[in-house]
Amino acid sequence: MPPPDTPRTEPWLVTQWHSFFNAWVFFSRLPPPPGIRFDDALLNHSSRYFTWIGAILGLMLALVVMAAGTLWTWPVAVALMLAFSLLLTGAFHEDGLADTFDGFGGGFTREAVLTIMKDSRLGTYGAAALIVTLLIRWLAWTTLFEQGLSPWWALPLIAAWSRFWAISTLWTLPYARDDNSKSKPLATRFGIGASVLALVPVIGLVWWLSPMQLLGLVLGALLLRALLNRWFMRRIQGYTGDCLGAAQQLQETLAVLILLAFIA
């Protein structure tokens, strides 16, 4: 196998195919098709497909909650949907949320925060963050579906939306670690072209929103992004993969609450 940065003379679409499934394997627990090539060069480019994978996973969750909703009440259906979400991603983003809150809550220096974030054990701050965000999402989605919101577009929209704003951290913040963390290859090459490609599934799904709903979501996402980026820079002078997971979870929670404020 050639070194990761060795140029390949293959069609652009072939490279994007491999890059997409590098992201597919990194951000989910679903198997790729046979013949996919995995290397750091492809992973460098795969973050642009984070939103696409979110939209696909969101559609799967919509099918689950709609099917469960025909058999049980919405609270049970949403609980099953959230459980299925954890299975699809291996609780990947929830793990980032817990590690971030454990590190930022328990560390007093940059080095201590980064050390705690690498610890696989769950602490009080992380457990509290998980419980609160999961409870809010369960209550909010249950209320939205009881109010008649269609899950088939709402779930993929919020899944893609939250991932776009999480990955937008790469626009402005440096990578905080000096080691070879598995998330480090994602820390480069996220420019204008990648941003536009990442926006495609979001733009394709926002048409079900009213102008006021869209404005509320944009303002909320921008405010939360600014607060999180300031928090990340102040505590660790950058971001880590755990920070991206925390940003995704918090953006998703906020987006669901904003939709609920408009609809309920």
JSON list of N, CA and C in Angstrom, two decimals, residues 61 64-85 137-139 141-143 145-146:
[
{"chain": "A", "resi": 61, "resn": "LEU", "atom": "N", "xyz": [-33.58, 6.25, 11.52]},
{"chain": "A", "resi": 61, "resn": "LEU", "atom": "CA", "xyz": [-34.27, 6.49, 12.79]},
{"chain": "A", "resi": 61, "resn": "LEU", "atom": "C", "xyz": [-35.74, 6.85, 12.55]},
{"chain": "A", "resi": 64, "resn": "VAL", "atom": "N", "xyz": [-37.63, 3.71, 12.05]},
{"chain": "A", "resi": 64, "resn": "VAL", "atom": "CA", "xyz": [-37.81, 3.00, 13.33]},
{"chain": "A", "resi": 64, "resn": "VAL", "atom": "C", "xyz": [-38.93, 3.64, 14.14]},
{"chain": "A", "resi": 65, "resn": "VAL", "atom": "N", "xyz": [-38.89, 4.97, 14.28]},
{"chain": "A", "resi": 65, "resn": "VAL", "atom": "CA", "xyz": [-39.88, 5.61, 15.15]},
{"chain": "A", "resi": 65, "resn": "VAL", "atom": "C", "xyz": [-41.28, 5.57, 14.53]},
{"chain": "A", "resi": 66, "resn": "MET", "atom": "N", "xyz": [-41.38, 5.63, 13.21]},
{"chain": "A", "resi": 66, "resn": "MET", "atom": "CA", "xyz": [-42.70, 5.54, 12.58]},
{"chain": "A", "resi": 66, "resn": "MET", "atom": "C", "xyz": [-43.27, 4.13, 12.73]},
{"chain": "A", "resi": 67, "resn": "ALA", "atom": "N", "xyz": [-42.41, 3.12, 12.57]},
{"chain": "A", "resi": 67, "resn": "ALA", "atom": "CA", "xyz": [-42.88, 1.74, 12.76]},
{"chain": "A", "resi": 67, "resn": "ALA", "atom": "C", "xyz": [-43.26, 1.49, 14.21]},
{"chain": "A", "resi": 68, "resn": "ALA", "atom": "N", "xyz": [-42.42, 1.96, 15.14]},
{"chain": "A", "resi": 68, "resn": "ALA", "atom": "CA", "xyz": [-42.72, 1.77, 16.56]},
{"chain": "A", "resi": 68, "resn": "ALA", "atom": "C", "xyz": [-43.96, 2.54, 16.97]},
{"chain": "A", "resi": 69, "resn": "GLY", "atom": "N", "xyz": [-44.19, 3.70, 16.31]},
{"chain": "A", "resi": 69, "resn": "GLY", "atom": "CA", "xyz": [-45.36, 4.51, 16.64]},
{"chain": "A", "resi": 69, "resn": "GLY", "atom": "C", "xyz": [-46.68, 3.85, 16.27]},
{"chain": "A", "resi": 70, "resn": "THR", "atom": "N", "xyz": [-46.64, 2.88, 15.36]},
{"chain": "A", "resi": 70, "resn": "THR", "atom": "CA", "xyz": [-47.86, 2.16, 15.02]},
{"chain": "A", "resi": 70, "resn": "THR", "atom": "C", "xyz": [-48.19, 1.07, 16.03]},
{"chain": "A", "resi": 71, "resn": "LEU", "atom": "N", "xyz": [-47.22, 0.71, 16.87]},
{"chain": "A", "resi": 71, "resn": "LEU", "atom": "CA", "xyz": [-47.41, -0.37, 17.84]},
{"chain": "A", "resi": 71, "resn": "LEU", "atom": "C", "xyz": [-47.53, 0.14, 19.27]},
{"chain": "A", "resi": 72, "resn": "TRP", "atom": "N", "xyz": [-46.83, 1.23, 19.57]},
{"chain": "A", "resi": 72, "resn": "TRP", "atom": "CA", "xyz": [-46.80, 1.74, 20.94]},
{"chain": "A", "resi": 72, "resn": "TRP", "atom": "C", "xyz": [-47.07, 3.24, 20.94]},
{"chain": "A", "resi": 73, "resn": "THR", "atom": "N", "xyz": [-47.11, 3.80, 22.12]},
{"chain": "A", "resi": 73, "resn": "THR", "atom": "CA", "xyz": [-47.29, 5.25, 22.24]},
{"chain": "A", "resi": 73, "resn": "THR", "atom": "C", "xyz": [-46.01, 5.96, 21.81]},
{"chain": "A", "resi": 74, "resn": "TRP", "atom": "N", "xyz": [-46.11, 7.27, 21.57]},
{"chain": "A", "resi": 74, "resn": "TRP", "atom": "CA", "xyz": [-44.94, 8.03, 21.13]},
{"chain": "A", "resi": 74, "resn": "TRP", "atom": "C", "xyz": [-43.81, 8.01, 22.15]},
{"chain": "A", "resi": 75, "resn": "PRO", "atom": "N", "xyz": [-44.06, 8.09, 23.47]},
{"chain": "A", "resi": 75, "resn": "PRO", "atom": "CA", "xyz": [-42.93, 8.02, 24.41]},
{"chain": "A", "resi": 75, "resn": "PRO", "atom": "C", "xyz": [-42.13, 6.73, 24.26]},
{"chain": "A", "resi": 76, "resn": "VAL", "atom": "N", "xyz": [-42.82, 5.60, 24.07]},
{"chain": "A", "resi": 76, "resn": "VAL", "atom": "CA", "xyz": [-42.10, 4.33, 23.88]},
{"chain": "A", "resi": 76, "resn": "VAL", "atom": "C", "xyz": [-41.38, 4.32, 22.54]},
{"chain": "A", "resi": 77, "resn": "ALA", "atom": "N", "xyz": [-42.04, 4.80, 21.50]},
{"chain": "A", "resi": 77, "resn": "ALA", "atom": "CA", "xyz": [-41.44, 4.82, 20.16]},
{"chain": "A", "resi": 77, "resn": "ALA", "atom": "C", "xyz": [-40.18, 5.67, 20.13]},
{"chain": "A", "resi": 78, "resn": "VAL", "atom": "N", "xyz": [-40.21, 6.84, 20.78]},
{"chain": "A", "resi": 78, "resn": "VAL", "atom": "CA", "xyz": [-39.04, 7.71, 20.80]},
{"chain": "A", "resi": 78, "resn": "VAL", "atom": "C", "xyz": [-37.92, 7.09, 21.62]},
{"chain": "A", "resi": 79, "resn": "ALA", "atom": "N", "xyz": [-38.26, 6.42, 22.72]},
{"chain": "A", "resi": 79, "resn": "ALA", "atom": "CA", "xyz": [-37.23, 5.75, 23.52]},
{"chain": "A", "resi": 79, "resn": "ALA", "atom": "C", "xyz": [-36.54, 4.66, 22.69]},
{"chain": "A", "resi": 80, "resn": "LEU", "atom": "N", "xyz": [-37.31, 3.90, 21.91]},
{"chain": "A", "resi": 80, "resn": "LEU", "atom": "CA", "xyz": [-36.71, 2.89, 21.05]},
{"chain": "A", "resi": 80, "resn": "LEU", "atom": "C", "xyz": [-35.87, 3.52, 19.95]},
{"chain": "A", "resi": 81, "resn": "MET", "atom": "N", "xyz": [-36.32, 4.66, 19.44]},
{"chain": "A", "resi": 81, "resn": "MET", "atom": "CA", "xyz": [-35.56, 5.37, 18.41]},
{"chain": "A", "resi": 81, "resn": "MET", "atom": "C", "xyz": [-34.22, 5.84, 18.96]},
{"chain": "A", "resi": 82, "resn": "LEU", "atom": "N", "xyz": [-34.21, 6.39, 20.17]},
{"chain": "A", "resi": 82, "resn": "LEU", "atom": "CA", "xyz": [-32.96, 6.84, 20.77]},
{"chain": "A", "resi": 82, "resn": "LEU", "atom": "C", "xyz": [-32.02, 5.66, 21.04]},
{"chain": "A", "resi": 83, "resn": "ALA", "atom": "N", "xyz": [-32.59, 4.54, 21.47]},
{"chain": "A", "resi": 83, "resn": "ALA", "atom": "CA", "xyz": [-31.77, 3.36, 21.69]},
{"chain": "A", "resi": 83, "resn": "ALA", "atom": "C", "xyz": [-31.15, 2.87, 20.37]},
{"chain": "A", "resi": 84, "resn": "PHE", "atom": "N", "xyz": [-31.93, 2.89, 19.31]},
{"chain": "A", "resi": 84, "resn": "PHE", "atom": "CA", "xyz": [-31.42, 2.48, 18.00]},
{"chain": "A", "resi": 84, "resn": "PHE", "atom": "C", "xyz": [-30.34, 3.44, 17.51]},
{"chain": "A", "resi": 85, "resn": "SER", "atom": "N", "xyz": [-30.50, 4.72, 17.82]},
{"chain": "A", "resi": 85, "resn": "SER", "atom": "CA", "xyz": [-29.48, 5.72, 17.46]},
{"chain": "A", "resi": 85, "resn": "SER", "atom": "C", "xyz": [-28.14, 5.39, 18.12]},
{"chain": "A", "resi": 137, "resn": "ARG", "atom": "N", "xyz": [-33.93, 15.35, 24.85]},
{"chain": "A", "resi": 137, "resn": "ARG", "atom": "CA", "xyz": [-34.26, 14.89, 23.50]},
{"chain": "A", "resi": 137, "resn": "ARG", "atom": "C", "xyz": [-35.46, 13.95, 23.51]},
{"chain": "A", "resi": 138, "resn": "TRP", "atom": "N", "xyz": [-35.54, 13.06, 24.48]},
{"chain": "A", "resi": 138, "resn": "TRP", "atom": "CA", "xyz": [-36.69, 12.16, 24.57]},
{"chain": "A", "resi": 138, "resn": "TRP", "atom": "C", "xyz": [-38.00, 12.94, 24.77]},
{"chain": "A", "resi": 139, "resn": "LEU", "atom": "N", "xyz": [-37.99, 13.88, 25.70]},
{"chain": "A", "resi": 139, "resn": "LEU", "atom": "CA", "xyz": [-39.19, 14.67, 25.96]},
{"chain": "A", "resi": 139, "resn": "LEU", "atom": "C", "xyz": [-39.56, 15.54, 24.76]},
{"chain": "A", "resi": 141, "resn": "TRP", "atom": "N", "xyz": [-38.68, 15.25, 21.42]},
{"chain": "A", "resi": 141, "resn": "TRP", "atom": "CA", "xyz": [-39.14, 14.50, 20.26]},
{"chain": "A", "resi": 141, "resn": "TRP", "atom": "C", "xyz": [-40.52, 13.91, 20.51]},
{"chain": "A", "resi": 142, "resn": "THR", "atom": "N", "xyz": [-40.77, 13.42, 21.73]},
{"chain": "A", "resi": 142, "resn": "THR", "atom": "CA", "xyz": [-42.09, 12.87, 22.04]},
{"chain": "A", "resi": 142, "resn": "THR", "atom": "C", "xyz": [-43.16, 13.93, 21.85]},
{"chain": "A", "resi": 143, "resn": "THR", "atom": "N", "xyz": [-42.92, 15.11, 22.38]},
{"chain": "A", "resi": 143, "resn": "THR", "atom": "CA", "xyz": [-43.91, 16.19, 22.25]},
{"chain": "A", "resi": 143, "resn": "THR", "atom": "C", "xyz": [-44.09, 16.61, 20.81]},
{"chain": "A", "resi": 145, "resn": "PHE", "atom": "N", "xyz": [-43.71, 14.80, 18.05]},
{"chain": "A", "resi": 145, "resn": "PHE", "atom": "CA", "xyz": [-44.47, 13.81, 17.30]},
{"chain": "A", "resi": 145, "resn": "PHE", "atom": "C", "xyz": [-45.93, 13.78, 17.75]},
{"chain": "A", "resi": 146, "resn": "GLU", "atom": "N", "xyz": [-46.16, 14.00, 19.02]},
{"chain": "A", "resi": 146, "resn": "GLU", "atom": "CA", "xyz": [-47.55, 14.08, 19.50]},
{"chain": "A", "resi": 146, "resn": "GLU", "atom": "C", "xyz": [-48.27, 15.29, 18.93]}
]
